PDB file of C-alpha atoms in Angstrom:
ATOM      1  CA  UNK A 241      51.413  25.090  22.005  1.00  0.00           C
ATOM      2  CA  UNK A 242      51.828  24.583  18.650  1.00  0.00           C
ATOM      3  CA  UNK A 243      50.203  21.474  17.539  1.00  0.00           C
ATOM      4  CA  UNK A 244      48.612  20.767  13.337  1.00  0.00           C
ATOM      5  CA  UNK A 245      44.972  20.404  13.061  1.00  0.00           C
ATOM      6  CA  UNK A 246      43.845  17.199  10.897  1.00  0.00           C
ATOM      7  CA  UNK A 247      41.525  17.649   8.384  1.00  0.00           C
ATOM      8  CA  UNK A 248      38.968  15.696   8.949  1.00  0.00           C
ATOM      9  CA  UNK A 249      37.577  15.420  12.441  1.00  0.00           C
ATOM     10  CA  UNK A 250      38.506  12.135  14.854  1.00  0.00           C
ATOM     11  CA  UNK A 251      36.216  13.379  17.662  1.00  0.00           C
ATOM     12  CA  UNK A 252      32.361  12.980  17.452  1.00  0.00           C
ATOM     13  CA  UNK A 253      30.417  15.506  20.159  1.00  0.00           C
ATOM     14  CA  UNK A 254      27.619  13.398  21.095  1.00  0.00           C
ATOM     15  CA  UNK A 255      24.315  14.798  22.742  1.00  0.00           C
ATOM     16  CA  UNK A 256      22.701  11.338  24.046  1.00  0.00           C
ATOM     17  CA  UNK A 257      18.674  12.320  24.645  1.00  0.00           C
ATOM     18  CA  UNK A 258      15.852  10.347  25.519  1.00  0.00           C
ATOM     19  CA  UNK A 259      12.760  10.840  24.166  1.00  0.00           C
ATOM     20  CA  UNK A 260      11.043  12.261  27.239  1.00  0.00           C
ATOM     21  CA  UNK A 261      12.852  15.019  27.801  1.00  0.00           C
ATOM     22  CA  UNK A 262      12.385  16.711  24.412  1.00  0.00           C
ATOM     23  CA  UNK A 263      10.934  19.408  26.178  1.00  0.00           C
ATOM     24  CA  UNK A 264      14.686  20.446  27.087  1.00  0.00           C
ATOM     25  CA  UNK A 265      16.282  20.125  23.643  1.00  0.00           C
ATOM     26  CA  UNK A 266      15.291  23.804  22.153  1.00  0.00           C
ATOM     27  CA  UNK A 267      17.013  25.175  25.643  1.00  0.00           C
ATOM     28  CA  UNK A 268      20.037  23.088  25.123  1.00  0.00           C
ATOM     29  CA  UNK A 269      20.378  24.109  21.306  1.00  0.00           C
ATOM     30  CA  UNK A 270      19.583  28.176  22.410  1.00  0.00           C
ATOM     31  CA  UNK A 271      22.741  28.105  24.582  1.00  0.00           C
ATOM     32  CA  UNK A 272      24.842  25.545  22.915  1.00  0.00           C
ATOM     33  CA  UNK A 273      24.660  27.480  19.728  1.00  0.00           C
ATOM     34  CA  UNK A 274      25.400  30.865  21.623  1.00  0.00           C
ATOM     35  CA  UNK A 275      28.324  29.633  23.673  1.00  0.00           C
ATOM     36  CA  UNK A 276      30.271  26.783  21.991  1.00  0.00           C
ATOM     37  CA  UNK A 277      32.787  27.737  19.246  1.00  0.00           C
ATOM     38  CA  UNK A 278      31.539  25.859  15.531  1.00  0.00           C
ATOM     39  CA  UNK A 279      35.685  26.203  14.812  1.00  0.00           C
ATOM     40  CA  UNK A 280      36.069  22.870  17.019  1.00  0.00           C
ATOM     41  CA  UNK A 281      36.605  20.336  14.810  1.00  0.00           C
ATOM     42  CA  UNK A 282      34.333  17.479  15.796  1.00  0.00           C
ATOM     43  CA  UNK A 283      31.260  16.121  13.866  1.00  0.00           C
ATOM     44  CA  UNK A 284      27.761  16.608  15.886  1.00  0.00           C
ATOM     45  CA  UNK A 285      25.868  14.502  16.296  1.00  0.00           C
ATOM     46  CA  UNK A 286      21.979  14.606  18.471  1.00  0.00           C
ATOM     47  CA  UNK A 287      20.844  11.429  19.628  1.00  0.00           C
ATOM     48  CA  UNK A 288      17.088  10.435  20.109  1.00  0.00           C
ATOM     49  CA  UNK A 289      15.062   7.220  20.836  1.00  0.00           C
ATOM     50  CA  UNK A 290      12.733   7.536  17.905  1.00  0.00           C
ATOM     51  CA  UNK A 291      11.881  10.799  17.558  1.00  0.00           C
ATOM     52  CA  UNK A 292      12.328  12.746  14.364  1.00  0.00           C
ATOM     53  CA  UNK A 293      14.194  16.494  15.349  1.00  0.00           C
ATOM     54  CA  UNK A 294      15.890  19.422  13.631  1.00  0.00           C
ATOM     55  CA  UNK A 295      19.079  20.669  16.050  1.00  0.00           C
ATOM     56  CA  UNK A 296      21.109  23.229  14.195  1.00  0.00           C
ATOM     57  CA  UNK A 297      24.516  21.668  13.627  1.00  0.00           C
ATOM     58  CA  UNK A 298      23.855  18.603  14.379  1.00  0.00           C
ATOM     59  CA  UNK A 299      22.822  15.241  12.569  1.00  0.00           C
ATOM     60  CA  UNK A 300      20.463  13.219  14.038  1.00  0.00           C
ATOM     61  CA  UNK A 301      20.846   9.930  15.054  1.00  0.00           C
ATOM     62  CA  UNK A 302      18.557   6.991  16.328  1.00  0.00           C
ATOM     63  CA  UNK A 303      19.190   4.611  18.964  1.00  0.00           C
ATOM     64  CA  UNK A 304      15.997   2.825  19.437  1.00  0.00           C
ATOM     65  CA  UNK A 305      13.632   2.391  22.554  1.00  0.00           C
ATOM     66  CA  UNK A 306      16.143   0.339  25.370  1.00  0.00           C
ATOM     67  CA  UNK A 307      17.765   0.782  28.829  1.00  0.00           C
ATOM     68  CA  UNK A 308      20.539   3.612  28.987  1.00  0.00           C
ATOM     69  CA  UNK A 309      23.898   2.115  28.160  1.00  0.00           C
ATOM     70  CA  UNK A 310      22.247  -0.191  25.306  1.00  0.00           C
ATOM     71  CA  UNK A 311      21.499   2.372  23.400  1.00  0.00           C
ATOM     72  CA  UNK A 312      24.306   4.346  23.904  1.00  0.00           C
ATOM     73  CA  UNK A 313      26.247   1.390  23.073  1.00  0.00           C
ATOM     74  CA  UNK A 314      24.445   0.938  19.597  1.00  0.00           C
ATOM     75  CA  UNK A 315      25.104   4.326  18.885  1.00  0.00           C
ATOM     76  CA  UNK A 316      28.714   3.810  19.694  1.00  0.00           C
ATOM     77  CA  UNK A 317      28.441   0.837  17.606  1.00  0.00           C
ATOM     78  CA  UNK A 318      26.298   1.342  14.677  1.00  0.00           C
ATOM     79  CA  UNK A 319      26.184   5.388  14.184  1.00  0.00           C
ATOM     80  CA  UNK A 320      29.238   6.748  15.005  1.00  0.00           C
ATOM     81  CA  UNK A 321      32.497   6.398  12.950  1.00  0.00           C
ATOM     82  CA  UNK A 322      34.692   8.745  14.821  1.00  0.00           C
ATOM     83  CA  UNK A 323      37.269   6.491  16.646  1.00  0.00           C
ATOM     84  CA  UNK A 324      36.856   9.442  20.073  1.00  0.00           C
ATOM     85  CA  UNK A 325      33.614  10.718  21.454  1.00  0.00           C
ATOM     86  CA  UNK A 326      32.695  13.620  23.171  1.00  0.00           C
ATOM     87  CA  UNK A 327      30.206  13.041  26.139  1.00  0.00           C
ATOM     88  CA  UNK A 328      26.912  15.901  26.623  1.00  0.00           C
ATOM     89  CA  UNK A 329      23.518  15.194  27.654  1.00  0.00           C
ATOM     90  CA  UNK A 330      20.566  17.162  26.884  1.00  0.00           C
ATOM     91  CA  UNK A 331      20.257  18.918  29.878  1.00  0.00           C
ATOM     92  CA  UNK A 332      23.555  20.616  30.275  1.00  0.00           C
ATOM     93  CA  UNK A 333      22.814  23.918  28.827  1.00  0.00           C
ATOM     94  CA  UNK A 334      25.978  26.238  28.721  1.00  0.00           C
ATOM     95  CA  UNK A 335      26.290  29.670  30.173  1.00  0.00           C
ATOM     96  CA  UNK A 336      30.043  30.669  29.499  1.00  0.00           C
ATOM     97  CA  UNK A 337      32.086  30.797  25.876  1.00  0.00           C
ATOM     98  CA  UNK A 338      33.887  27.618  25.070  1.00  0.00           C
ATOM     99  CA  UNK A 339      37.469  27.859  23.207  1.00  0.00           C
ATOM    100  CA  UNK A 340      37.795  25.659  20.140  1.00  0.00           C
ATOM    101  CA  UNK A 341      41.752  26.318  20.595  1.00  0.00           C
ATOM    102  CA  UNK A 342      41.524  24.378  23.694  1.00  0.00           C
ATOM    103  CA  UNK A 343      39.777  21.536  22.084  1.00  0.00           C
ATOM    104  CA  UNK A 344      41.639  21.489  19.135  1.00  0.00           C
ATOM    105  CA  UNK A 345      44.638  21.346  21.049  1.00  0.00           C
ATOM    106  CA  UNK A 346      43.163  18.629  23.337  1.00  0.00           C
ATOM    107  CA  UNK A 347      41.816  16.550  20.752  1.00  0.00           C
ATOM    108  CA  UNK A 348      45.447  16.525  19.175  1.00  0.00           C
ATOM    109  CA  UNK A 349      46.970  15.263  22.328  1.00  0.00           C
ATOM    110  CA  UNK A 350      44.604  12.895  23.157  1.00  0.00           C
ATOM    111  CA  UNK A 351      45.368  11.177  19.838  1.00  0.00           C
ATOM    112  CA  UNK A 352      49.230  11.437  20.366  1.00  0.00           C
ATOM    113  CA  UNK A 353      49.130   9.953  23.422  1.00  0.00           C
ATOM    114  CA  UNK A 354      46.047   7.127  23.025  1.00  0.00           C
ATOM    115  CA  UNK A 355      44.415   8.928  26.350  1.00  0.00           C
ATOM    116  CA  UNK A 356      41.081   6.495  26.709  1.00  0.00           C
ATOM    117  CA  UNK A 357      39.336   8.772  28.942  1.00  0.00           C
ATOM    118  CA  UNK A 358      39.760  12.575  29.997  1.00  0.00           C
ATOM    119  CA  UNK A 359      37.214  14.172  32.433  1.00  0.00           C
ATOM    120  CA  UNK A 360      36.371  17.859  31.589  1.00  0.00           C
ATOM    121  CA  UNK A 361      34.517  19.387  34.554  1.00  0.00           C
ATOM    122  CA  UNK A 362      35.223  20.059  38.321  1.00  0.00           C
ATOM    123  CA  UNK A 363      34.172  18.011  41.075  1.00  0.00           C
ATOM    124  CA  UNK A 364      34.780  17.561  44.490  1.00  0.00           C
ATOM    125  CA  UNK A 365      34.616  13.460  44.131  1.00  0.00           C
ATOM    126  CA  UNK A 366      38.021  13.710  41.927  1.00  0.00           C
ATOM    127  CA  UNK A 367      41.025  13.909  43.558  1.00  0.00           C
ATOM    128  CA  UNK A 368      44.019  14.569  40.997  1.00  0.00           C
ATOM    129  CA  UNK A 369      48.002  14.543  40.546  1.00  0.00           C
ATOM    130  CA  UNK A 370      49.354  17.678  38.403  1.00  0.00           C
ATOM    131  CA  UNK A 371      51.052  16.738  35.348  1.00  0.00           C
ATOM    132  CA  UNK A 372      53.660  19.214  33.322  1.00  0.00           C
ATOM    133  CA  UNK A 373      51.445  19.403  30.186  1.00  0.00           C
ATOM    134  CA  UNK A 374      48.805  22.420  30.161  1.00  0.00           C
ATOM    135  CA  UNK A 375      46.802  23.569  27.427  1.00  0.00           C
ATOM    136  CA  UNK A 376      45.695  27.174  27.259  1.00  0.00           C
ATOM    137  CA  UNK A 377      46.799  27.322  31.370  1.00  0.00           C
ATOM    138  CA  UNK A 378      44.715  24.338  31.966  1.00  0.00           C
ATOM    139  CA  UNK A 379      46.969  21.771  33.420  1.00  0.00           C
ATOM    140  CA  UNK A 380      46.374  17.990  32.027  1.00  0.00           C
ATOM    141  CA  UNK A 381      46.175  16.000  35.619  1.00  0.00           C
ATOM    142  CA  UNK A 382      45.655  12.869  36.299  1.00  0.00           C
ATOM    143  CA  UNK A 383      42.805  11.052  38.667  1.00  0.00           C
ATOM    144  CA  UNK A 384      43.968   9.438  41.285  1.00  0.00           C
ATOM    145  CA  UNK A 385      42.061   6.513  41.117  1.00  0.00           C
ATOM    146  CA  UNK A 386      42.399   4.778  44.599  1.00  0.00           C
ATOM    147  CA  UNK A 387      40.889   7.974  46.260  1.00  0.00           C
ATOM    148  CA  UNK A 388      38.479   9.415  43.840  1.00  0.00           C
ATOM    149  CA  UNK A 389      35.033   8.681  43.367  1.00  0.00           C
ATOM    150  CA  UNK A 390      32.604   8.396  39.895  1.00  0.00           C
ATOM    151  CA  UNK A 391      35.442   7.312  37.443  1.00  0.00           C
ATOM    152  CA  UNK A 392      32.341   6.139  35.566  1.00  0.00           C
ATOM    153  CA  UNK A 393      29.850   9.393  35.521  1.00  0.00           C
ATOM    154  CA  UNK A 394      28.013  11.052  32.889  1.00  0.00           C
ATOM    155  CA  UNK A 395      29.602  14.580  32.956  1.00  0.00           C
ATOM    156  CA  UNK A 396      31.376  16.146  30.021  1.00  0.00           C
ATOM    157  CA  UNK A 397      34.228  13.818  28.889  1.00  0.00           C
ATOM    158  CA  UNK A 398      36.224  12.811  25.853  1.00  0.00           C
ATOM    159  CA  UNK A 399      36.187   9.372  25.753  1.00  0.00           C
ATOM    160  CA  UNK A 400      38.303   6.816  23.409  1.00  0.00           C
ATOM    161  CA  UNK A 401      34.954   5.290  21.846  1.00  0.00           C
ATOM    162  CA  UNK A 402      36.204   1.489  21.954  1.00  0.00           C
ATOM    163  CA  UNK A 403      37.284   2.062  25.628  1.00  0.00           C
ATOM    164  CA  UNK A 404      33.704   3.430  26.910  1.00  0.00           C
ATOM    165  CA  UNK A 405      31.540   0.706  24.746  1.00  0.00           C
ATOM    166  CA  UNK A 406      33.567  -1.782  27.485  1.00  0.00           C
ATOM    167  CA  UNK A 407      32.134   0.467  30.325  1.00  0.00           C
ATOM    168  CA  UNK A 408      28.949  -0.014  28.638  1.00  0.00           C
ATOM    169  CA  UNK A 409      27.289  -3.460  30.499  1.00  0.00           C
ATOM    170  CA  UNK A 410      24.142  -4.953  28.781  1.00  0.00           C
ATOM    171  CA  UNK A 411      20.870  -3.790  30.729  1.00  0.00           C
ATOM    172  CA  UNK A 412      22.507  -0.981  32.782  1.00  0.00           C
ATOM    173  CA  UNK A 413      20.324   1.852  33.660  1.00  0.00           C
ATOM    174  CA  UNK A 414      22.642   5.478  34.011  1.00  0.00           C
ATOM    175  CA  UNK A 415      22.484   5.193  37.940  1.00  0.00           C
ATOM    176  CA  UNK A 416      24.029   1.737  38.077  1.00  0.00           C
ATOM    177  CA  UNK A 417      26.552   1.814  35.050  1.00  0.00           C
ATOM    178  CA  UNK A 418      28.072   4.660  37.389  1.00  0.00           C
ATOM    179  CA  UNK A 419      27.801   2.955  40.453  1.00  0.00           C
ATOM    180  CA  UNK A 420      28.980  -0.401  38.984  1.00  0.00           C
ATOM    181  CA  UNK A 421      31.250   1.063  36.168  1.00  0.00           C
ATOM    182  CA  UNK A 422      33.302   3.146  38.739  1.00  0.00           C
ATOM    183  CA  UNK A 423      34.036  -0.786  40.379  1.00  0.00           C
ATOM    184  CA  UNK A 424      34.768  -1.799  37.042  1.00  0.00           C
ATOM    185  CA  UNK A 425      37.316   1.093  36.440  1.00  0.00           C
ATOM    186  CA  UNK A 426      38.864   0.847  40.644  1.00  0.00           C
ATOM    187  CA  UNK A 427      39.826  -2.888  39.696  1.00  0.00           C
ATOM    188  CA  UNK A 428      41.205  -2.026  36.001  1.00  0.00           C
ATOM    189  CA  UNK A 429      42.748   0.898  36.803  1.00  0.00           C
ATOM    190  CA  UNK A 430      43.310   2.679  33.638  1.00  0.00           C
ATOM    191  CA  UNK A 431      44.955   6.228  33.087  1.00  0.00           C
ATOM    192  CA  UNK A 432      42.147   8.869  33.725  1.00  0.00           C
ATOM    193  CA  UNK A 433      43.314  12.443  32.864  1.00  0.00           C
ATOM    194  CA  UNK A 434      41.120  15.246  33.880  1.00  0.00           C
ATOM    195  CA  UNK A 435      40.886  18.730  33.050  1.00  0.00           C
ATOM    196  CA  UNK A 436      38.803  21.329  35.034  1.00  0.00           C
ATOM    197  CA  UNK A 437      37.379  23.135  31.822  1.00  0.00           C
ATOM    198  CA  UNK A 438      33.785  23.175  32.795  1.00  0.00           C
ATOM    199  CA  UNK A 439      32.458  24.265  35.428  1.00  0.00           C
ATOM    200  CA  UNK A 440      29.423  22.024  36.276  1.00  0.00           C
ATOM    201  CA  UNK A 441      26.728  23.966  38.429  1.00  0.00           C
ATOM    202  CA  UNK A 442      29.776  26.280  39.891  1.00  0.00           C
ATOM    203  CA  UNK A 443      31.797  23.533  40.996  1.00  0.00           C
ATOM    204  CA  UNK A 444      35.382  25.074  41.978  1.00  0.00           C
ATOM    205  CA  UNK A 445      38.513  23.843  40.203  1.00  0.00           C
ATOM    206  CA  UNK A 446      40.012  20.558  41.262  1.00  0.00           C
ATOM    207  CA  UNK A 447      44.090  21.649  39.746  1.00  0.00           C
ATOM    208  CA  UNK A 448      46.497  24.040  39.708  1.00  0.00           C
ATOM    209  CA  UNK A 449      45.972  25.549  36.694  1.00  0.00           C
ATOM    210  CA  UNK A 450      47.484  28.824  35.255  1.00  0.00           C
ATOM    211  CA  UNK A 451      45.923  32.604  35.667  1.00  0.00           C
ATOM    212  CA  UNK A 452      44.911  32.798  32.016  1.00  0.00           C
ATOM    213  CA  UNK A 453      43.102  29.981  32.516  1.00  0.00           C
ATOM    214  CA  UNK A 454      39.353  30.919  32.727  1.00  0.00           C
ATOM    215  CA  UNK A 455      36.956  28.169  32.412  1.00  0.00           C
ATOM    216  CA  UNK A 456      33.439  27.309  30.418  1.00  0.00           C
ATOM    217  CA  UNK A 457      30.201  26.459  32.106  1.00  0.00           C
ATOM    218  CA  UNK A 458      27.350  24.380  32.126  1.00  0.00           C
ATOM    219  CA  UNK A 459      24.266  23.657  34.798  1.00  0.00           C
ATOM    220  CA  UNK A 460      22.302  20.452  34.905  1.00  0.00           C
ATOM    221  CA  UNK A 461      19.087  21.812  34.661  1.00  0.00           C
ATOM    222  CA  UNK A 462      16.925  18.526  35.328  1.00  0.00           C
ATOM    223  CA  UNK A 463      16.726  16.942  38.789  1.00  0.00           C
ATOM    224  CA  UNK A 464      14.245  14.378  39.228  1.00  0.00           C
ATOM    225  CA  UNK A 465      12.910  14.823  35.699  1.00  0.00           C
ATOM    226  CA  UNK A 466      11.713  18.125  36.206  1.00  0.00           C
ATOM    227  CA  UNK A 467      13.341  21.665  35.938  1.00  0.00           C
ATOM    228  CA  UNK A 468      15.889  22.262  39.398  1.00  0.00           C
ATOM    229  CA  UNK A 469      16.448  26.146  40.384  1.00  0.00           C
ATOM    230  CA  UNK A 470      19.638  26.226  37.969  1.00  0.00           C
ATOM    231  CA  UNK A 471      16.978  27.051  35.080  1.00  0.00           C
ATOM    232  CA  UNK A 472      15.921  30.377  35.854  1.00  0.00           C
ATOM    233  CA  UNK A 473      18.928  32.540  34.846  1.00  0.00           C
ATOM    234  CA  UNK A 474      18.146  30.552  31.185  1.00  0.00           C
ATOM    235  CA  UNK A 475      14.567  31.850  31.933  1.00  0.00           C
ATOM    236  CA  UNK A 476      15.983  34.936  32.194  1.00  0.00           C
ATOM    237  CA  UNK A 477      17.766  35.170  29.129  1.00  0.00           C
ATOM    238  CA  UNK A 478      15.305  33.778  26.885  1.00  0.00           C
ATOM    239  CA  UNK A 479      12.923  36.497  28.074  1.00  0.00           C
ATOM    240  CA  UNK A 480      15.116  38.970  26.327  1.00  0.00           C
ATOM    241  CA  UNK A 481      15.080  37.517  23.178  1.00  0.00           C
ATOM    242  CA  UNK A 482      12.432  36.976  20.245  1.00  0.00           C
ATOM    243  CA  UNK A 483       9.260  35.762  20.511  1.00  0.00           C
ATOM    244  CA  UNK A 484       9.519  32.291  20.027  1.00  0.00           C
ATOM    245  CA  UNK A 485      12.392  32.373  22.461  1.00  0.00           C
ATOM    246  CA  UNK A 486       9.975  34.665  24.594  1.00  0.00           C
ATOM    247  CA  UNK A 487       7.357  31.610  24.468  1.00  0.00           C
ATOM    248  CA  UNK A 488       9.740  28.791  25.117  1.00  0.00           C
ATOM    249  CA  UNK A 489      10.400  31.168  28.598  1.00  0.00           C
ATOM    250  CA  UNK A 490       7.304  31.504  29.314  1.00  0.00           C
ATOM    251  CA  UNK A 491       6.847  27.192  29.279  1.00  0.00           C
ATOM    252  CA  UNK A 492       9.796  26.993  30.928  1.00  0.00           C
ATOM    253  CA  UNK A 493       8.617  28.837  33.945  1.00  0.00           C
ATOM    254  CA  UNK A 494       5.137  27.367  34.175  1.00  0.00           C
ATOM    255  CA  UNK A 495       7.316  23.363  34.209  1.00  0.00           C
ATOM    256  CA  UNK A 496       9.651  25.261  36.999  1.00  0.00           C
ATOM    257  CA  UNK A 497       6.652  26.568  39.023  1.00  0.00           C
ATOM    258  CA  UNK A 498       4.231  23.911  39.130  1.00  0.00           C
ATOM    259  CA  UNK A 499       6.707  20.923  39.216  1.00  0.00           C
ATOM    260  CA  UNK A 500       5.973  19.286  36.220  1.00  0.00           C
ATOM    261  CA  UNK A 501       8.131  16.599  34.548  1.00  0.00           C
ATOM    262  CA  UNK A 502      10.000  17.173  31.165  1.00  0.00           C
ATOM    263  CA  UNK A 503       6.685  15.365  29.359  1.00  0.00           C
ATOM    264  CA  UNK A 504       4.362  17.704  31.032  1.00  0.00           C
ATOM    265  CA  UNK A 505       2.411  15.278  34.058  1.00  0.00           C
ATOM    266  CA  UNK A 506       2.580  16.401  37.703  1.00  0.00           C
ATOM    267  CA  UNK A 507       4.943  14.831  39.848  1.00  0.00           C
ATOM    268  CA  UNK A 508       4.223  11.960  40.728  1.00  0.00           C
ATOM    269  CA  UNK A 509       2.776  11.844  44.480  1.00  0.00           C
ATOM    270  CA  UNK A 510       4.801   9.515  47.055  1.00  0.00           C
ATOM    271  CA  UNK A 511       1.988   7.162  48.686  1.00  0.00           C
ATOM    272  CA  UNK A 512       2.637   7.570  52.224  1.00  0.00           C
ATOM    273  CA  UNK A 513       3.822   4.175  53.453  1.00  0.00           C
ATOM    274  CA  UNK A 514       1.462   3.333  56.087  1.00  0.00           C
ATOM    275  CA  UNK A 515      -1.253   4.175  54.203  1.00  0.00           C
ATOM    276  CA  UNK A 516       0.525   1.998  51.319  1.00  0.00           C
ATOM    277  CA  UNK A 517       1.101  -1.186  54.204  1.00  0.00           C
ATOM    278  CA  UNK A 518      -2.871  -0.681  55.534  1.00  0.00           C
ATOM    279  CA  UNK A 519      -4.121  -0.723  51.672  1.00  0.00           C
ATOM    280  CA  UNK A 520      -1.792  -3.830  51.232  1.00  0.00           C
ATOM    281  CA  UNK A 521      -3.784  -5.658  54.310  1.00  0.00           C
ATOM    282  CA  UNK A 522      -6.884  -4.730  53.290  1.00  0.00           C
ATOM    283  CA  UNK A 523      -6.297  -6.782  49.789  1.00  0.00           C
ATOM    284  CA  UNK A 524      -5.321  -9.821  51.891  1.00  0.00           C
ATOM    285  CA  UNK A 525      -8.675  -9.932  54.371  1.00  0.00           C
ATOM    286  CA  UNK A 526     -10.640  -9.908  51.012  1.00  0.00           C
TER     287      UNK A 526
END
C-alpha cells in the first residue's frame, strides 16, 4: 500500500508515568530505544508528575500531582498539540522490532478515515469482525462491541485525542475509568478498529491476518507495583551489556527478589482480618 507521508507529524506517542515508578523508566527507554523504529513519524513525548528526567527522544512533559485521568486529561489538553495520540505506559518495555512502515501506513489511514480509536495488541477480552483493509498482512478489524470486553483499557492504542479526553471523567482512578469507561463506550457505541500488532505478555492473535504478518512485543512488567516474573528475560539482557546497564540489572533483580515496590519499601503486609476486627474492639472497650 502505497499511501504519502505528511511532513509534519499528526500523531503524538505518549509515555504517561507517574512519579513513583521512576525506578522503571531507564528499563523502558533501554528497550524502547533498541526495538522501536525513530523513522515513525510521531513526536515523543514522556510524561511525569513533577519530576525533572532526561529520556532519549523524547520531550518531557508535566502533568502535575492528581488522580489518573486528570492528569492525563491536562496533558491532552494543555501539552499536546497533535490532533491523534499514541497510548504507552512506562512499564511496557518492548522485546520484538517495531515497523515504522506499519505505522506510517496506519497513521495515514487513520486520518483518511477519522478512526477515533484503534486497539493495537491481542487479547482474549476482544472479540472482532475482519475487515478487507490490511496493512503490512495485518488485517484492520473491527471490535465487536456488544460481546467484547475493556473497550476502555490502557494497552497500546492510537487514539483520536478529542475522542479519549471524553473517556476521560473528572476524579477517575485507571481501574475505574476502565471499568466505567468501557459502560460509557457499550452505550455510545462508537467504531473501534483493532489491530493485533503487539503482542502483550504473549497474548495470541485475535484476526486473521496474513503470513507475512509477524508481530511486535511488549510485557507489562509491574503487577501490584512491584516487578512480576515478565522482568527477568530484561534482567537478562541488561546483564550483557555495559556497566551502567550491568548495574541497573543488578537493582532490578534485588526489587524482583525481595518484593519491593517501584519506590523501593517492602510490600506492604495484609493485616490479617481477625486480628484487624479484635484490634478494632479493643479501641471500643477503652
Amino acid at each position: 500500500m502505497n499511501i504519502p507521508h505528511t511532513q509534519q507529524p499528526s500523531v503524538a506517542l505518549l509515555v504517561h508515568t507517574c512519579d513513583r515508578y521512576q525506578f522503571l523508566y531507564p528499563g523502558f527507554s533501554y528497550f524502547f530505544n533498541q526495538y522501536w523504529d525513530f523513522n515513525t513519524q510521531v513526536k515523543y513525548y514522556f510524561a511525569t508528575e513533577e519530576a525533572d528526567v532526561d529520556i532519549p527522544h523524547f520531550t518531557t512533559i508535566k502533568s502535575g500531582k492528581g488522580e489518573w485521568a486528570d492528569r492525563l486529561r491536562y496533558l491532552l489538553q494543555h501539552q499536546i498539540q497533535e490532533p491523534y495520540v499514541l497510548y504507552f505506559q512506562e512499564d511496557m518495555w518492548l522485546n520484538k522490532p517495531v515497523s515504522s512502515r506499519f505505522f506510517n501506513q496506519l497513521f495515514a489511514l487513520t486520518l483518511q478515515n477519522h478512526w477515533q480509536q484503534v486497539k493495537l495488541t491481542s487479547a482474549d477480552v476482544y472479540k472482532t469482525n475482519a475487515t478487507p483493509q490490511y496493512i503490512e498482512g495485518y488485517n484492520i478489524s473491527k471490535l465487536d462491541n456488544a460481546t467484547s470486553g475493556y473497550l476502555m483499557s490502557h494497552q497500546v492504542t492510537l487514539w483520536e485525542k478529542e475522542f479519549l479526553i471524553q473517556q476521560l471523567h473528572k476524579g477517575e482512578h485507571p481501574w475505574r475509568n476502565e471499568r466505567k469507561g468501557t459502560k460509557r463506550l457499550k452505550k455510545l457505541n462508537p467504531d473501534i478498529y483493532h489491530v493485533d500488532y503487539f503482542s502483550e505478555n504473549g497474548q495470541s492473535a485475535n484476526n486473521n491476518n496474513q503470513p507475512q504478518a509477524i508481530p511486535s512485543e511488549y510485557h507489562t512488567v509491574s503487577v501490584n507495583s512491584m516487578l512480576g516474573s515478565t522482568v527477568q528475560p530484561y534482567i537478562t539482557a541488561l546483564q550483557q551489556g555495559n556497566k551502567e546497564q550491568q548495574a541497573y540489572a543488578m537493582q532490578l533483580q534485588n526489587h524482583y527478589q525481595n518484593h519491593l515496590t517501584h519506590d523501593g519499601s517492602e510490600k506492604p503486609r495484609k493485616e490479617d482480618v481477625f486480628k484487624k476486627l479484635k484490634n478494632w474492639f479493643k479501641k471500643l472497650v477503652k
